GROMACS .gro file of C-alpha atoms in nm:
model
  390
    1MET     CA    1  -2.554  -3.420   1.889
    2ASN     CA    2  -2.474  -3.313   1.534
    3ASP     CA    3  -2.125  -3.226   1.416
    4LEU     CA    4  -2.172  -2.849   1.444
    5ASP     CA    5  -2.301  -2.873   1.801
    6PHE     CA    6  -2.006  -3.092   1.892
    7LEU     CA    7  -1.751  -2.867   1.723
    8ARG     CA    8  -1.881  -2.564   1.911
    9THR     CA    9  -1.809  -2.722   2.251
   10PRO     CA   10  -1.479  -2.632   2.423
   11GLU     CA   11  -1.339  -2.973   2.326
   12GLY     CA   12  -1.453  -2.931   1.968
   13ARG     CA   13  -1.308  -2.581   1.935
   14ALA     CA   14  -0.976  -2.698   2.080
   15LEU     CA   15  -0.967  -2.979   1.828
   16LEU     CA   16  -1.048  -2.741   1.544
   17ASP     CA   17  -0.754  -2.526   1.651
   18GLU     CA   18  -0.531  -2.833   1.653
   19VAL     CA   19  -0.621  -2.945   1.301
   20ARG     CA   20  -0.620  -2.595   1.151
   21GLY     CA   21  -0.425  -2.590   0.826
   22THR     CA   22  -0.372  -2.966   0.812
   23ASP     CA   23  -0.212  -3.070   0.484
   24PRO     CA   24  -0.448  -3.313   0.306
   25ALA     CA   25  -0.154  -3.550   0.257
   26GLN     CA   26  -0.110  -3.566   0.636
   27GLU     CA   27  -0.476  -3.615   0.727
   28LEU     CA   28  -0.452  -3.989   0.785
   29ALA     CA   29  -0.152  -3.955   1.017
   30VAL     CA   30  -0.316  -3.667   1.207
   31ALA     CA   31  -0.644  -3.857   1.240
   32THR     CA   32  -0.466  -4.168   1.369
   33ARG     CA   33  -0.284  -3.965   1.633
   34LEU     CA   34  -0.588  -3.769   1.749
   35ARG     CA   35  -0.812  -4.075   1.776
   36ARG     CA   36  -0.597  -4.197   2.062
   37THR     CA   37  -0.731  -3.914   2.280
   38HIS     CA   38  -1.058  -3.805   2.110
   39PRO     CA   39  -1.369  -3.986   1.984
   40ALA     CA   40  -1.328  -4.090   1.621
   41PRO     CA   41  -1.648  -3.912   1.502
   42LEU     CA   42  -1.527  -3.583   1.652
   43VAL     CA   43  -1.187  -3.617   1.488
   44SER     CA   44  -1.352  -3.684   1.151
   45ALA     CA   45  -1.587  -3.387   1.196
   46ALA     CA   46  -1.299  -3.154   1.287
   47LEU     CA   47  -1.087  -3.261   0.991
   48GLY     CA   48  -1.387  -3.228   0.760
   49GLN     CA   49  -1.457  -2.878   0.890
   50ALA     CA   50  -1.089  -2.787   0.848
   51ARG     CA   51  -1.109  -2.889   0.481
   52LEU     CA   52  -1.423  -2.681   0.431
   53ARG     CA   53  -1.261  -2.380   0.596
   54GLN     CA   54  -0.963  -2.410   0.364
   55ARG     CA   55  -1.196  -2.416   0.063
   56ALA     CA   56  -1.390  -2.120   0.200
   57VAL     CA   57  -1.086  -1.891   0.218
   58ALA     CA   58  -1.129  -1.799  -0.149
   59LYS     CA   59  -1.480  -1.667  -0.078
   60PHE     CA   60  -1.459  -1.535   0.276
   61GLY     CA   61  -1.092  -1.458   0.338
   62ALA     CA   62  -0.868  -1.638   0.584
   63ALA     CA   63  -0.974  -1.442   0.893
   64ASP     CA   64  -1.349  -1.511   0.860
   65ALA     CA   65  -1.319  -1.859   0.709
   66GLY     CA   66  -1.101  -1.967   1.001
   67ARG     CA   67  -1.379  -1.886   1.247
   68MET     CA   68  -1.688  -1.983   1.051
   69PHE     CA   69  -1.871  -2.315   1.022
   70PHE     CA   70  -1.956  -2.466   0.686
   71THR     CA   71  -2.149  -2.741   0.517
   72PRO     CA   72  -2.027  -2.876   0.180
   73ASN     CA   73  -2.321  -2.717  -0.001
   74GLY     CA   74  -2.275  -2.399   0.198
   75VAL     CA   75  -1.920  -2.350   0.072
   76GLU     CA   76  -2.022  -2.425  -0.284
   77GLN     CA   77  -2.333  -2.208  -0.302
   78SER     CA   78  -2.261  -1.914  -0.071
   79THR     CA   79  -2.199  -1.567  -0.209
   80ARG     CA   80  -1.840  -1.442  -0.228
   81ALA     CA   81  -1.790  -1.194   0.058
   82SER     CA   82  -1.687  -0.906  -0.170
   83VAL     CA   83  -2.004  -0.945  -0.378
   84ALA     CA   84  -2.226  -0.972  -0.070
   85ALA     CA   85  -2.063  -0.661   0.078
   86TYR     CA   86  -2.122  -0.464  -0.242
   87ARG     CA   87  -2.490  -0.560  -0.247
   88ALA     CA   88  -2.530  -0.484   0.124
   89GLU     CA   89  -2.381  -0.137   0.077
   90ARG     CA   90  -2.617  -0.067  -0.211
   91LEU     CA   91  -2.914  -0.164   0.006
   92HIS     CA   92  -2.783   0.044   0.294
   93GLY     CA   93  -2.743   0.340   0.059
   94LEU     CA   94  -3.110   0.306  -0.034
   95GLY     CA   95  -3.206   0.360   0.328
   96VAL     CA   96  -3.271  -0.006   0.403
   97ARG     CA   97  -3.231  -0.085   0.772
   98SER     CA   98  -3.394  -0.430   0.790
   99VAL     CA   99  -3.395  -0.722   0.543
  100ALA     CA  100  -3.573  -1.055   0.519
  101ASP     CA  101  -3.299  -1.281   0.379
  102LEU     CA  102  -3.484  -1.576   0.229
  103CYS     CA  103  -3.290  -1.897   0.151
  104CYS     CA  104  -3.007  -1.766   0.367
  105GLY     CA  105  -2.783  -2.072   0.350
  106ILE     CA  106  -2.491  -2.057   0.593
  107GLY     CA  107  -2.543  -1.684   0.631
  108GLY     CA  108  -2.290  -1.526   0.396
  109ASP     CA  109  -2.524  -1.251   0.278
  110ALA     CA  110  -2.672  -1.204   0.625
  111ILE     CA  111  -2.320  -1.141   0.757
  112ALA     CA  112  -2.255  -0.874   0.494
  113LEU     CA  113  -2.590  -0.709   0.561
  114ALA     CA  114  -2.531  -0.705   0.937
  115ARG     CA  115  -2.185  -0.557   0.889
  116ALA     CA  116  -2.350  -0.278   0.692
  117GLY     CA  117  -2.562  -0.205   0.998
  118ILE     CA  118  -2.877  -0.376   0.870
  119ARG     CA  119  -3.097  -0.595   1.089
  120VAL     CA  120  -3.155  -0.935   0.926
  121LEU     CA  121  -3.412  -1.212   0.947
  122ALA     CA  122  -3.228  -1.509   0.791
  123VAL     CA  123  -3.459  -1.791   0.682
  124ASP     CA  124  -3.385  -2.139   0.554
  125ARG     CA  125  -3.571  -2.468   0.570
  126SER     CA  126  -3.265  -2.686   0.641
  127PRO     CA  127  -3.202  -2.742   1.014
  128LEU     CA  128  -2.830  -2.800   0.958
  129THR     CA  129  -2.795  -2.492   0.742
  130CYS     CA  130  -2.973  -2.280   1.001
  131GLU     CA  131  -2.743  -2.416   1.271
  132ALA     CA  132  -2.443  -2.312   1.061
  133ALA     CA  133  -2.590  -1.965   1.005
  134ARG     CA  134  -2.645  -1.919   1.381
  135ALA     CA  135  -2.295  -2.043   1.456
  136ASN     CA  136  -2.149  -1.799   1.204
  137ALA     CA  137  -2.345  -1.502   1.334
  138ASP     CA  138  -2.220  -1.586   1.682
  139ALA     CA  139  -1.860  -1.652   1.574
  140LEU     CA  140  -1.837  -1.315   1.397
  141GLY     CA  141  -2.005  -1.116   1.675
  142LEU     CA  142  -2.320  -1.040   1.474
  143ALA     CA  143  -2.580  -1.242   1.665
  144ASP     CA  144  -2.752  -0.927   1.790
  145LEU     CA  145  -2.832  -0.823   1.430
  146ILE     CA  146  -2.910  -1.163   1.276
  147GLU     CA  147  -3.214  -1.371   1.369
  148VAL     CA  148  -3.203  -1.715   1.209
  149ARG     CA  149  -3.533  -1.891   1.156
  150GLU     CA  150  -3.590  -2.245   1.029
  151ALA     CA  151  -3.897  -2.219   0.807
  152ASP     CA  152  -4.038  -2.251   0.458
  153VAL     CA  153  -3.959  -1.913   0.300
  154THR     CA  154  -4.292  -1.910   0.119
  155GLU     CA  155  -4.468  -1.891   0.455
  156VAL     CA  156  -4.267  -1.605   0.605
  157ASP     CA  157  -4.429  -1.265   0.658
  158THR     CA  158  -4.183  -1.010   0.518
  159ALA     CA  159  -4.405  -0.706   0.578
  160PRO     CA  160  -4.214  -0.586   0.889
  161TYR     CA  161  -3.891  -0.551   0.689
  162ASP     CA  162  -3.772  -0.270   0.460
  163ALA     CA  163  -3.634  -0.505   0.197
  164VAL     CA  164  -3.642  -0.862   0.074
  165PHE     CA  165  -3.342  -1.056  -0.052
  166VAL     CA  166  -3.400  -1.396  -0.211
  167ASP     CA  167  -3.130  -1.643  -0.313
  168PRO     CA  168  -3.318  -1.942  -0.459
  169ALA     CA  169  -3.143  -2.277  -0.476
  170ARG     CA  170  -3.007  -2.329  -0.827
  171ARG     CA  171  -2.869  -2.678  -0.781
  172GLY     CA  172  -3.055  -3.007  -0.769
  173GLY     CA  173  -2.969  -3.374  -0.755
  174ARG     CA  174  -2.840  -3.358  -1.113
  175GLY     CA  175  -2.631  -3.042  -1.077
  176ARG     CA  176  -2.698  -2.686  -1.188
  177ILE     CA  177  -3.053  -2.578  -1.270
  178PHE     CA  178  -3.081  -2.352  -1.573
  179ASP     CA  179  -3.459  -2.302  -1.591
  180PRO     CA  180  -3.546  -2.013  -1.353
  181GLU     CA  181  -3.885  -2.172  -1.287
  182ALA     CA  182  -3.706  -2.483  -1.160
  183TYR     CA  183  -3.526  -2.282  -0.891
  184SER     CA  184  -3.633  -2.355  -0.533
  185PRO     CA  185  -3.844  -2.151  -0.483
  186PRO     CA  186  -3.925  -2.067  -0.848
  187LEU     CA  187  -3.824  -1.730  -0.988
  188SER     CA  188  -4.190  -1.632  -1.034
  189TRP     CA  189  -4.249  -1.674  -0.659
  190ALA     CA  190  -3.934  -1.476  -0.576
  191VAL     CA  191  -4.041  -1.194  -0.808
  192ALA     CA  192  -4.385  -1.181  -0.644
  193ALA     CA  193  -4.218  -1.165  -0.301
  194ALA     CA  194  -3.987  -0.885  -0.423
  195ARG     CA  195  -4.280  -0.677  -0.542
  196THR     CA  196  -4.429  -0.677  -0.192
  197ALA     CA  197  -4.119  -0.523  -0.031
  198SER     CA  198  -4.188  -0.186   0.124
  199ARG     CA  199  -3.866  -0.022   0.003
  200ALA     CA  200  -3.644  -0.244  -0.211
  201ALA     CA  201  -3.574  -0.601  -0.311
  202ALA     CA  202  -3.290  -0.798  -0.467
  203LEU     CA  203  -3.305  -1.145  -0.620
  204LYS     CA  204  -2.984  -1.336  -0.680
  205VAL     CA  205  -3.002  -1.540  -1.000
  206ALA     CA  206  -2.761  -1.733  -1.220
  207PRO     CA  207  -2.552  -1.510  -1.450
  208GLY     CA  208  -2.674  -1.714  -1.746
  209ILE     CA  209  -3.036  -1.611  -1.695
  210PRO     CA  210  -3.196  -1.532  -2.033
  211HIS     CA  211  -3.262  -1.161  -2.074
  212GLU     CA  212  -3.618  -1.240  -2.177
  213ALA     CA  213  -3.672  -1.399  -1.834
  214VAL     CA  214  -3.602  -1.067  -1.657
  215PRO     CA  215  -3.930  -0.903  -1.548
  216PRO     CA  216  -3.993  -0.564  -1.714
  217ASP     CA  217  -4.018  -0.387  -1.378
  218ALA     CA  218  -3.674  -0.511  -1.265
  219GLU     CA  219  -3.328  -0.370  -1.313
  220ALA     CA  220  -3.078  -0.643  -1.406
  221GLU     CA  221  -2.719  -0.624  -1.286
  222TRP     CA  222  -2.440  -0.867  -1.372
  223ILE     CA  223  -2.148  -0.874  -1.127
  224SER     CA  224  -1.792  -0.997  -1.173
  225ASP     CA  225  -1.514  -1.010  -0.917
  226GLY     CA  226  -1.154  -1.009  -1.029
  227GLY     CA  227  -1.269  -1.081  -1.384
  228ASP     CA  228  -1.484  -1.383  -1.294
  229VAL     CA  229  -1.861  -1.350  -1.339
  230LYS     CA  230  -2.025  -1.440  -1.011
  231GLU     CA  231  -2.396  -1.370  -1.037
  232ALA     CA  232  -2.678  -1.160  -1.166
  233VAL     CA  233  -2.913  -0.960  -0.943
  234LEU     CA  234  -3.264  -0.842  -1.019
  235TRP     CA  235  -3.345  -0.518  -0.835
  236PHE     CA  236  -3.693  -0.389  -0.755
  237GLY     CA  237  -3.823  -0.079  -0.583
  238ALA     CA  238  -3.615   0.215  -0.462
  239GLY     CA  239  -3.307   0.288  -0.669
  240ALA     CA  240  -3.396   0.038  -0.941
  241ALA     CA  241  -3.452   0.155  -1.297
  242PRO     CA  242  -3.714  -0.077  -1.453
  243GLY     CA  243  -3.585  -0.235  -1.772
  244ALA     CA  244  -3.229  -0.113  -1.722
  245VAL     CA  245  -2.920  -0.334  -1.737
  246ARG     CA  246  -2.577  -0.276  -1.592
  247ALA     CA  247  -2.246  -0.456  -1.547
  248THR     CA  248  -2.059  -0.407  -1.220
  249LEU     CA  249  -1.695  -0.500  -1.180
  250LEU     CA  250  -1.533  -0.565  -0.843
  251PRO     CA  251  -1.312  -0.456  -0.682
  252GLY     CA  252  -1.415  -0.098  -0.738
  253PRO     CA  253  -1.700  -0.101  -0.786
  254ARG     CA  254  -1.708   0.014  -1.146
  255THR     CA  255  -2.048   0.009  -1.310
  256LEU     CA  256  -2.124   0.027  -1.681
  257PRO     CA  257  -2.488   0.115  -1.750
  258GLY     CA  258  -2.664   0.010  -2.066
  259THR     CA  259  -2.741   0.294  -2.305
  260GLY     CA  260  -2.939   0.103  -2.566
  261LEU     CA  261  -2.669   0.113  -2.834
  262PRO     CA  262  -2.719  -0.120  -3.131
  263ASP     CA  263  -2.472  -0.403  -3.185
  264PRO     CA  264  -2.148  -0.268  -3.335
  265GLU     CA  265  -2.059  -0.368  -3.688
  266ALA     CA  266  -1.788  -0.620  -3.768
  267ARG     CA  267  -1.470  -0.472  -3.914
  268THR     CA  268  -1.120  -0.561  -4.026
  269PRO     CA  269  -0.896  -0.650  -3.729
  270GLY     CA  270  -0.700  -0.353  -3.603
  271ARG     CA  271  -0.385  -0.329  -3.396
  272TYR     CA  272  -0.565  -0.391  -3.067
  273LEU     CA  273  -0.808  -0.651  -2.941
  274TYR     CA  274  -1.030  -0.576  -2.642
  275GLU     CA  275  -1.165  -0.864  -2.436
  276PRO     CA  276  -1.475  -0.733  -2.252
  277ASP     CA  277  -1.523  -0.844  -1.893
  278GLY     CA  278  -1.759  -1.139  -1.857
  279ALA     CA  279  -2.018  -0.927  -1.676
  280VAL     CA  280  -2.021  -0.687  -1.971
  281VAL     CA  281  -2.077  -0.976  -2.211
  282ARG     CA  282  -2.353  -1.129  -1.998
  283ALA     CA  283  -2.525  -0.791  -1.971
  284HIS     CA  284  -2.512  -0.750  -2.352
  285LEU     CA  285  -2.311  -0.428  -2.319
  286VAL     CA  286  -2.030  -0.503  -2.563
  287ALA     CA  287  -2.156  -0.218  -2.781
  288GLU     CA  288  -2.093   0.026  -2.494
  289VAL     CA  289  -1.732  -0.093  -2.469
  290ALA     CA  290  -1.686  -0.070  -2.845
  291ALA     CA  291  -1.810   0.289  -2.837
  292GLN     CA  292  -1.563   0.375  -2.559
  293VAL     CA  293  -1.263   0.252  -2.758
  294GLY     CA  294  -1.383   0.348  -3.105
  295GLY     CA  295  -1.390  -0.010  -3.222
  296GLY     CA  296  -1.600  -0.276  -3.386
  297LEU     CA  297  -1.643  -0.651  -3.363
  298LEU     CA  298  -1.398  -0.906  -3.500
  299ASP     CA  299  -1.701  -1.108  -3.604
  300ALA     CA  300  -2.070  -1.028  -3.584
  301THR     CA  301  -2.128  -1.323  -3.349
  302ILE     CA  302  -1.819  -1.293  -3.125
  303ALA     CA  303  -1.775  -1.063  -2.823
  304TYR     CA  304  -1.424  -0.949  -2.912
  305VAL     CA  305  -1.375  -0.582  -2.996
  306THR     CA  306  -1.099  -0.460  -3.227
  307ALA     CA  307  -0.968  -0.106  -3.269
  308ASP     CA  308  -0.673   0.083  -3.414
  309GLU     CA  309  -0.592   0.284  -3.102
  310LEU     CA  310  -0.522   0.195  -2.740
  311LEU     CA  311  -0.788   0.360  -2.526
  312PRO     CA  312  -0.784   0.192  -2.182
  313THR     CA  313  -1.119   0.105  -2.028
  314PRO     CA  314  -1.187  -0.074  -1.699
  315TYR     CA  315  -1.452  -0.282  -1.873
  316ALA     CA  316  -1.219  -0.470  -2.109
  317THR     CA  317  -0.861  -0.598  -2.122
  318ALA     CA  318  -0.660  -0.469  -2.416
  319TYR     CA  319  -0.409  -0.676  -2.616
  320GLU     CA  320  -0.173  -0.565  -2.888
  321ILE     CA  321  -0.199  -0.805  -3.182
  322THR     CA  322   0.124  -0.889  -3.361
  323ASP     CA  323   0.014  -1.171  -3.589
  324ARG     CA  324  -0.299  -1.297  -3.759
  325MET     CA  325  -0.335  -1.629  -3.943
  326PRO     CA  326  -0.597  -1.887  -4.035
  327PHE     CA  327  -0.628  -2.166  -3.782
  328ASN     CA  328  -0.330  -2.398  -3.835
  329VAL     CA  329  -0.158  -2.578  -3.551
  330LYS     CA  330   0.168  -2.641  -3.740
  331LYS     CA  331   0.207  -2.276  -3.839
  332LEU     CA  332   0.131  -2.164  -3.486
  333LYS     CA  333   0.389  -2.407  -3.347
  334ALA     CA  334   0.653  -2.278  -3.589
  335LEU     CA  335   0.576  -1.915  -3.504
  336LEU     CA  336   0.598  -1.976  -3.131
  337ARG     CA  337   0.928  -2.161  -3.172
  338GLU     CA  338   1.065  -1.872  -3.379
  339ARG     CA  339   0.959  -1.621  -3.113
  340GLY     CA  340   1.090  -1.832  -2.822
  341VAL     CA  341   0.747  -1.846  -2.654
  342GLY     CA  342   0.742  -2.076  -2.352
  343THR     CA  343   0.451  -1.920  -2.162
  344LEU     CA  344   0.140  -1.938  -2.377
  345THR     CA  345  -0.201  -1.813  -2.273
  346VAL     CA  346  -0.482  -1.951  -2.488
  347LYS     CA  347  -0.816  -1.773  -2.502
  348LYS     CA  348  -1.112  -1.864  -2.716
  349ARG     CA  349  -1.452  -1.743  -2.826
  350GLY     CA  350  -1.632  -1.908  -3.111
  351SER     CA  351  -1.387  -2.197  -3.137
  352ALA     CA  352  -1.436  -2.564  -3.055
  353VAL     CA  353  -1.065  -2.615  -2.982
  354GLU     CA  354  -0.980  -2.676  -2.617
  355PRO     CA  355  -0.694  -2.454  -2.490
  356GLU     CA  356  -0.518  -2.736  -2.306
  357GLU     CA  357  -0.523  -2.959  -2.613
  358LEU     CA  358  -0.373  -2.683  -2.826
  359ARG     CA  359  -0.105  -2.614  -2.567
  360LYS     CA  360  -0.006  -2.982  -2.567
  361LYS     CA  361   0.020  -2.987  -2.947
  362VAL     CA  362   0.237  -2.676  -2.984
  363ARG     CA  363   0.457  -2.756  -2.680
  364PRO     CA  364   0.574  -2.397  -2.615
  365GLN     CA  365   0.936  -2.355  -2.508
  366GLY     CA  366   1.145  -2.048  -2.446
  367PRO     CA  367   1.179  -1.738  -2.226
  368ASN     CA  368   0.904  -1.528  -2.381
  369ALA     CA  369   0.527  -1.507  -2.333
  370ALA     CA  370   0.237  -1.463  -2.573
  371THR     CA  371  -0.140  -1.485  -2.591
  372VAL     CA  372  -0.323  -1.660  -2.872
  373PHE     CA  373  -0.691  -1.596  -2.940
  374LEU     CA  374  -0.885  -1.874  -3.112
  375THR     CA  375  -1.183  -1.707  -3.272
  376ARG     CA  376  -1.351  -1.621  -3.598
  377VAL     CA  377  -1.298  -1.324  -3.826
  378ALA     CA  378  -1.571  -1.271  -4.084
  379GLY     CA  379  -1.683  -1.626  -4.010
  380ALA     CA  380  -1.344  -1.787  -4.072
  381PRO     CA  381  -1.155  -1.975  -3.794
  382THR     CA  382  -0.865  -1.747  -3.708
  383MET     CA  383  -0.571  -1.724  -3.467
  384LEU     CA  384  -0.463  -1.384  -3.336
  385ILE     CA  385  -0.133  -1.370  -3.149
  386GLY     CA  386  -0.029  -1.086  -2.923
  387HIS     CA  387   0.034  -0.970  -2.567
  388PRO     CA  388  -0.130  -0.746  -2.307
  389ALA     CA  389  -0.116  -0.386  -2.424
  390ARG     CA  390   0.107  -0.149  -2.234
   0.00000   0.00000   0.00000
């Protein structure tokens, strides 16, 4: 019996309840105590699952993570629930009522799709992963909408389904895979599968995918959640605008469509600096943000926008700049001491300096806070000091 089977028995569930929220520092003591009354392998499996559930809270929330079953890879590679819910709602809004979810993993996207009222065929070739997906569908009361099938996704007939969703594996034995054709299955296969969908299709890809790798008949969308870029999605079929790009920010959602603007010109730094959201940068839509705030670039090669006026936009964070100087650690340290800055946020684009190393060198002390940007202005290494605009 594998760990998941064992943990789903009454004894296993009771043990999971008992180890819920165990402090890592107390694991050895808890394990020693529990092994007096439970088999050692079951105790180890329960504590391992408790650790995975704690890690999964950031993606799935405490309520769902506390009921779900995870594998180490499943926690690492699954879609954040808010992103999966956004995508599921978009598919539902397109009239999709059934989806073939290929490379389903532990079922994170299948759960979101089912909660949107969509019937799901969830396919993965890993027996353990499929077992976790079934356990999760059952634990969350969605088993009637989610069919989990252990199979090679390239051999699955998707014709009976309105839409296809593919989430190729982007990690291998050596870590992240950056070449889309080295995904498993390759991006070219996933694109071919998407083009056969009767209504719509979505392919989840790495946010660093080169724009030239996006098929001309796909719409490319970059998604961030809480300011962190999470993924890119290639959309096909209904609702997709071939060749279009967009950046979507969660929560919201707020979506910035590409309008084909040319890159903005570099200009002299103004009073305000705008830091575009990572999804905006990945989607190459910095020009759209610059147009919204009437600004230009600090440097032709850096995705920082500068402007003279404060014009709030949801697609960038605005900072008021109080000081500008060439890169010089001693001068920065003296300025921070003079201003009584003890809380220092270091941001960088176009600089080789590591924020933590700089923070150690300047040793900020005092009651005030500041943000320093390590960047380039007209090609020259520059430090801009300021604070979030109000």
